[in-house]
PDB file of C-alpha atoms in Angstrom:
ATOM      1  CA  UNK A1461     -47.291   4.064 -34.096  1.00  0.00           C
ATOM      2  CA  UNK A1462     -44.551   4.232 -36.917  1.00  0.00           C
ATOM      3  CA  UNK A1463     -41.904   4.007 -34.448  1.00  0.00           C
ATOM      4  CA  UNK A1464     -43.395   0.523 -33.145  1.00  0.00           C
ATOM      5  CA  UNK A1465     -43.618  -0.242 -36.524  1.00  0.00           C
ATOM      6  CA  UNK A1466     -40.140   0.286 -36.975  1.00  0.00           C
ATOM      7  CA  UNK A1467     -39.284  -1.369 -34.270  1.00  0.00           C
ATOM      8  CA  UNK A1468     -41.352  -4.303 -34.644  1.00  0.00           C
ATOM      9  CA  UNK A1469     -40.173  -5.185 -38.150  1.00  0.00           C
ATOM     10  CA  UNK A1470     -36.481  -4.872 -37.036  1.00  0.00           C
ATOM     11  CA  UNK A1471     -35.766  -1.705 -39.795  1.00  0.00           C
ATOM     12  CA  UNK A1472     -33.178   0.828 -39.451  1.00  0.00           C
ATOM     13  CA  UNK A1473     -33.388   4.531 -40.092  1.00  0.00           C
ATOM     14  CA  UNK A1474     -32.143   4.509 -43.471  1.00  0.00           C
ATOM     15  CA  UNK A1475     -34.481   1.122 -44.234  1.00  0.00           C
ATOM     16  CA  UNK A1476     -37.402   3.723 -42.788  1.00  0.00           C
ATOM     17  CA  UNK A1477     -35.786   6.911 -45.136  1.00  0.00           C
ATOM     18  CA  UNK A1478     -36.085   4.471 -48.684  1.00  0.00           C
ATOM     19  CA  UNK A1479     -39.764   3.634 -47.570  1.00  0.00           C
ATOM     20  CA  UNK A1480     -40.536   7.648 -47.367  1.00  0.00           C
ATOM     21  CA  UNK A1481     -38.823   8.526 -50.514  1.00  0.00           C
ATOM     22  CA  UNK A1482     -40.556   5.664 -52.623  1.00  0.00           C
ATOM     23  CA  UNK A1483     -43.982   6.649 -50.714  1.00  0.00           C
ATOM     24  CA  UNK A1484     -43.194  10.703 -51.245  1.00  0.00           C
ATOM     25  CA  UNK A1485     -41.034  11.487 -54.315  1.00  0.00           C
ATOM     26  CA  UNK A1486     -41.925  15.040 -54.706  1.00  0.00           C
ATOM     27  CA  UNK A1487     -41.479  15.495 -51.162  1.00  0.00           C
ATOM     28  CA  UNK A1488     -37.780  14.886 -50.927  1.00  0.00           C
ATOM     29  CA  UNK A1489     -35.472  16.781 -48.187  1.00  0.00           C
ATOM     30  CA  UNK A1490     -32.118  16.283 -47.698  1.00  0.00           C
ATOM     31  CA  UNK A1491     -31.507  15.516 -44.784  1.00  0.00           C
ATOM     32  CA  UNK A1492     -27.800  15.796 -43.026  1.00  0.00           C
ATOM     33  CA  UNK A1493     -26.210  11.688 -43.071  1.00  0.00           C
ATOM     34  CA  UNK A1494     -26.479  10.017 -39.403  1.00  0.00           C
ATOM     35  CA  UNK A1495     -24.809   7.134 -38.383  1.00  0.00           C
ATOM     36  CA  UNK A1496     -26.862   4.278 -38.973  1.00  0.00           C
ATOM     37  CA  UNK A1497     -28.521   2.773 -35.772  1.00  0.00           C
ATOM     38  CA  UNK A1498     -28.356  -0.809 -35.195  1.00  0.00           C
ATOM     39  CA  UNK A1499     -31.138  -2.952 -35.382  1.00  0.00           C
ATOM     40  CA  UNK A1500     -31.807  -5.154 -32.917  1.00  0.00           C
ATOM     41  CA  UNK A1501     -31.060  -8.210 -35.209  1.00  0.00           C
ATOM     42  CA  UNK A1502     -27.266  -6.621 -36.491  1.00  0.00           C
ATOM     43  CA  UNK A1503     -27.011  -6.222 -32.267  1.00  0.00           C
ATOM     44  CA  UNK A1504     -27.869  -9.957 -31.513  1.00  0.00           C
ATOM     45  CA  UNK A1505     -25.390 -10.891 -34.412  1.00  0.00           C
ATOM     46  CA  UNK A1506     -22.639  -9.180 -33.151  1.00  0.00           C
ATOM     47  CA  UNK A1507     -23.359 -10.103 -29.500  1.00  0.00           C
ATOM     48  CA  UNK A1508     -22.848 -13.502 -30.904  1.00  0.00           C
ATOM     49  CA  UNK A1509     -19.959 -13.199 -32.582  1.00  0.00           C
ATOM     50  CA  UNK A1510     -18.444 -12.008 -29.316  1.00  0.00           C
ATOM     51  CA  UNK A1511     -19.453 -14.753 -27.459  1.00  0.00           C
ATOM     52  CA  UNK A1512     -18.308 -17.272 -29.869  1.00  0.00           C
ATOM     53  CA  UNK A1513     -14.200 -15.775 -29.685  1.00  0.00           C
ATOM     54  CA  UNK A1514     -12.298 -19.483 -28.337  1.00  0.00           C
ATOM     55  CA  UNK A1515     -12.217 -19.500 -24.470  1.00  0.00           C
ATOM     56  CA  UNK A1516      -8.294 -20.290 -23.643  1.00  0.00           C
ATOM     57  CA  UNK A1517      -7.759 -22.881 -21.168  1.00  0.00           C
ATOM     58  CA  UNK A1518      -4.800 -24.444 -19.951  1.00  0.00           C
ATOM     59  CA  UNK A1519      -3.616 -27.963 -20.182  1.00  0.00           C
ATOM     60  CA  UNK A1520      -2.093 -28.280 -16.862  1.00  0.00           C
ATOM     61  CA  UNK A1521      -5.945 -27.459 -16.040  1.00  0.00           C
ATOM     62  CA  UNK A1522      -7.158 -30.044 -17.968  1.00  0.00           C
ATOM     63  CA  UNK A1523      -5.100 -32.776 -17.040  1.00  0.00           C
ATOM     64  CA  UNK A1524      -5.522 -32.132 -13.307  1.00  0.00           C
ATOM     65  CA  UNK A1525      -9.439 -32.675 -13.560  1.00  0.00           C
ATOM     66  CA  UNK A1526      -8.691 -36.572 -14.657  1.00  0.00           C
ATOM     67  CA  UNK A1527      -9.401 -39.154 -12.493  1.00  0.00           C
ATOM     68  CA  UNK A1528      -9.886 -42.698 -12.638  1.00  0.00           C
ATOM     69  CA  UNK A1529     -12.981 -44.248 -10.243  1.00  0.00           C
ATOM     70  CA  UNK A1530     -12.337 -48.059  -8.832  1.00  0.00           C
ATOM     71  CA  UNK A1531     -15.888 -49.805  -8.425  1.00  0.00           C
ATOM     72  CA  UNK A1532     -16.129 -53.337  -6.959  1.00  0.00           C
ATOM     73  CA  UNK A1533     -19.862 -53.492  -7.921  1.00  0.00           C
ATOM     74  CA  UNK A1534     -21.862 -55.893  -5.632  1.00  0.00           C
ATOM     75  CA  UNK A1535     -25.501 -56.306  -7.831  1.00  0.00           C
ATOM     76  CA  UNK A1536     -26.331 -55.447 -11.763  1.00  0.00           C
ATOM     77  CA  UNK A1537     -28.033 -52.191 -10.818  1.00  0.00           C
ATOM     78  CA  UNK A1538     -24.368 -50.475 -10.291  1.00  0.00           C
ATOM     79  CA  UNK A1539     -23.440 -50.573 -13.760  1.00  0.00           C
ATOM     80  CA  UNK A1540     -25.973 -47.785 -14.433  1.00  0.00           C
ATOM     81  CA  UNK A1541     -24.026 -45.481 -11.992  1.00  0.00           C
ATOM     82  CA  UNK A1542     -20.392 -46.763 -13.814  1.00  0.00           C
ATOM     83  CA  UNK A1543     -21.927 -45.318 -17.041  1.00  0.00           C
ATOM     84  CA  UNK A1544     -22.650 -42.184 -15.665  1.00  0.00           C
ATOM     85  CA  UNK A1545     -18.739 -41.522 -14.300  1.00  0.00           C
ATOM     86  CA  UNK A1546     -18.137 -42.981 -18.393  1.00  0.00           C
ATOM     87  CA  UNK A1547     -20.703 -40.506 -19.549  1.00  0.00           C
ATOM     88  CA  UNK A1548     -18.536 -37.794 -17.439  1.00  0.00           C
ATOM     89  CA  UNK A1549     -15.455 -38.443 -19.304  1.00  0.00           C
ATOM     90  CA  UNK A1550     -13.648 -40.436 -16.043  1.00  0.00           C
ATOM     91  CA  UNK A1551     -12.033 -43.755 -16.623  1.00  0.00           C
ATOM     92  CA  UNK A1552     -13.614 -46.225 -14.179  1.00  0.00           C
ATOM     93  CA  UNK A1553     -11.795 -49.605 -13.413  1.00  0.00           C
ATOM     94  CA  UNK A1554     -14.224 -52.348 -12.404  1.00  0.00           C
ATOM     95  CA  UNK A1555     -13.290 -55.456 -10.312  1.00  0.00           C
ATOM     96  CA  UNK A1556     -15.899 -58.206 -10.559  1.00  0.00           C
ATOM     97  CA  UNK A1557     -14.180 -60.790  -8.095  1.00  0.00           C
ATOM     98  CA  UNK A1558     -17.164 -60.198  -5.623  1.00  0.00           C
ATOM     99  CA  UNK A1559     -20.012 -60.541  -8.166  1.00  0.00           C
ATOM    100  CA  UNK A1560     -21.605 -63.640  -9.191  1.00  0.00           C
ATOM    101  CA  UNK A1561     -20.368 -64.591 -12.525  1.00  0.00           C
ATOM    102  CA  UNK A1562     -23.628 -64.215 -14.646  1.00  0.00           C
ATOM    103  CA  UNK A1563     -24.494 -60.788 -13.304  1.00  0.00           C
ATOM    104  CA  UNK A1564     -20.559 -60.348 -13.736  1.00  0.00           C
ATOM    105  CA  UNK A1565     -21.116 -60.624 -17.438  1.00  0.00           C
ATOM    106  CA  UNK A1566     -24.420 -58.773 -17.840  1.00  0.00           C
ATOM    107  CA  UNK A1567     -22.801 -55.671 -16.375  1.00  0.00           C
ATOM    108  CA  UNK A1568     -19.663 -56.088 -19.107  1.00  0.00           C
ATOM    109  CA  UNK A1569     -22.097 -56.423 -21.749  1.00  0.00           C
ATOM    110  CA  UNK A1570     -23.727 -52.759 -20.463  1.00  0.00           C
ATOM    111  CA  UNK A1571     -20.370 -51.382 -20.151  1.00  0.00           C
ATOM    112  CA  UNK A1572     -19.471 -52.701 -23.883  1.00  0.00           C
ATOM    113  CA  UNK A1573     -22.378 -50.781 -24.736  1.00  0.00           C
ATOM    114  CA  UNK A1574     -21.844 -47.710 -23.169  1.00  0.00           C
ATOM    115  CA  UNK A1575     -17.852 -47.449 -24.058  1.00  0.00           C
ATOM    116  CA  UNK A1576     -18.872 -48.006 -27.594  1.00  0.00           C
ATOM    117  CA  UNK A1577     -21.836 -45.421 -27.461  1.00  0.00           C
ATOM    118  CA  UNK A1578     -19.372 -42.494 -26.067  1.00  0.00           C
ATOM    119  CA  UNK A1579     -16.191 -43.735 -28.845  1.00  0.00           C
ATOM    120  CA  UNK A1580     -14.127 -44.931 -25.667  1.00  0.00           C
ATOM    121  CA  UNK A1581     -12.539 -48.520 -24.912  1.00  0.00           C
ATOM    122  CA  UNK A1582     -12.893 -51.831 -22.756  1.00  0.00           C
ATOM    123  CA  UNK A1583     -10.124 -53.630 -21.946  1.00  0.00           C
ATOM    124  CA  UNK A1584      -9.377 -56.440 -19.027  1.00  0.00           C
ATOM    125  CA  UNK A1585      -6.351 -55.828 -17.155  1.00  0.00           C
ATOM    126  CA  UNK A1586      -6.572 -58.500 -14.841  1.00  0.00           C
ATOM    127  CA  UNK A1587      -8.918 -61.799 -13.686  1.00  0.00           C
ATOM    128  CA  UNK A1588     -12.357 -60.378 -13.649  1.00  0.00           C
ATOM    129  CA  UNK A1589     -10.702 -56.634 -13.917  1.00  0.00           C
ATOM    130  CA  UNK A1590     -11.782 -53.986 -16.431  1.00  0.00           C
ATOM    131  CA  UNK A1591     -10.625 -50.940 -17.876  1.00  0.00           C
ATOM    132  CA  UNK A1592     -13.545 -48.537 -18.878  1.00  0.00           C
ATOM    133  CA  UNK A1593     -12.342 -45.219 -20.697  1.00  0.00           C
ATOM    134  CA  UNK A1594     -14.188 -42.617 -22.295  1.00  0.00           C
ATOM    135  CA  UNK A1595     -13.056 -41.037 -25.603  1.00  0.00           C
ATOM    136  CA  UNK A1596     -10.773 -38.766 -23.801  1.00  0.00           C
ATOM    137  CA  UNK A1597      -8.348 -41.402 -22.396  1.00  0.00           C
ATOM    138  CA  UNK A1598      -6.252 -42.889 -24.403  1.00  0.00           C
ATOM    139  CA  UNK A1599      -5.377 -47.055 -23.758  1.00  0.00           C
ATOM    140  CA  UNK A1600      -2.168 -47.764 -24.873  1.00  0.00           C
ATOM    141  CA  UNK A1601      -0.646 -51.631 -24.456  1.00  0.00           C
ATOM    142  CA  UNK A1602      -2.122 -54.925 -23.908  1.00  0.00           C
ATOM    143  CA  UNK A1603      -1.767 -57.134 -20.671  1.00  0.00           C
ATOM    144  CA  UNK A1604      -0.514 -60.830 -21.537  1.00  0.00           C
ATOM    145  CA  UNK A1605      -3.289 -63.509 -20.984  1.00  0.00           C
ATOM    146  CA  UNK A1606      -0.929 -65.908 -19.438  1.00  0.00           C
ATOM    147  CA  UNK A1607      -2.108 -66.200 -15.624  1.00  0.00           C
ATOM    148  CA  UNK A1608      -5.720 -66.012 -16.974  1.00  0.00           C
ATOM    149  CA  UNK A1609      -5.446 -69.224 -19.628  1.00  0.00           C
ATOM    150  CA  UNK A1610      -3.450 -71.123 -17.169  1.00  0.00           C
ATOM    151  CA  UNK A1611      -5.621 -70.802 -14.313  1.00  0.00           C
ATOM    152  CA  UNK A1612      -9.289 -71.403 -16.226  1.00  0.00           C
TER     153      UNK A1612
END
């Protein structure tokens, strides 16, 4: 029963020794020094610490697992499934030539939502062409809005 005790309340022998000598003064013994045994809760800590050392990976690694998704989406509903490649940290470029222009603009207005949500960027590169890039991708450089003006 004292050993569950013990064991239950997490103490260590020499916790369990400083109990006995409060409880039994006149009963002291010396008794030869042990290593102290690890509670479960000094075990867990250092099991964590151990765990939490940095993981090493390589860049080459890193860069390799980029890609960039082209979506031509046909109805509103794919914009839901161009948030999720976002939401995977892929850059997804979006063509809306074969979308009707309203529904065009309601899945922008999702996208602007999402690419602010996950700290990324939106950015047309073309007539009725998007950019979409997560956090991770940097956008550097503007395309001129020449053909685009002169052709509205």
């Amino acid at each position: 029963m004292k050993k569950w005790f013990n064991t239950f309340f997490d103490m260590d022998e020499e916790e369990e020794q400083e109990m006995q000598s409060k409880s039994k003064p006149e009963q002291q013994e010396e008794r030869p020094k042990q290593q102290p045994v690890k509670s479960m809760r000094d075990r867990k800590i250092s099991s964590a610490s151990a765990a939490a050392t940095p993981q090493l990976v390589s860049i080459q690694n890193v860069q390799k697992s980029s890609k960039v998704i082209l979506i031509e989406p046909r109805v509103y509903a794919e914009a839901q499934d161009i948030s999720e490649h976002l939401k995977g940290k892929r850059a997804v470029i979006v063509n809306l030539q074969r979308i009707d222009k309203e529904q065009g603009i309601r899945i922008i207005d999702f996208l602007s939502g999402t690419v602010y949500a996950l700290g990324g960027d939106i950015q047309r590169i073309g007539t009725d062409i998007f950019l979409c890039a997560p956090d991770t991708i940097e956008v550097d450089g503007a395309i001129s809005d020449y053909y685009y003006d002169e052709h509205q």
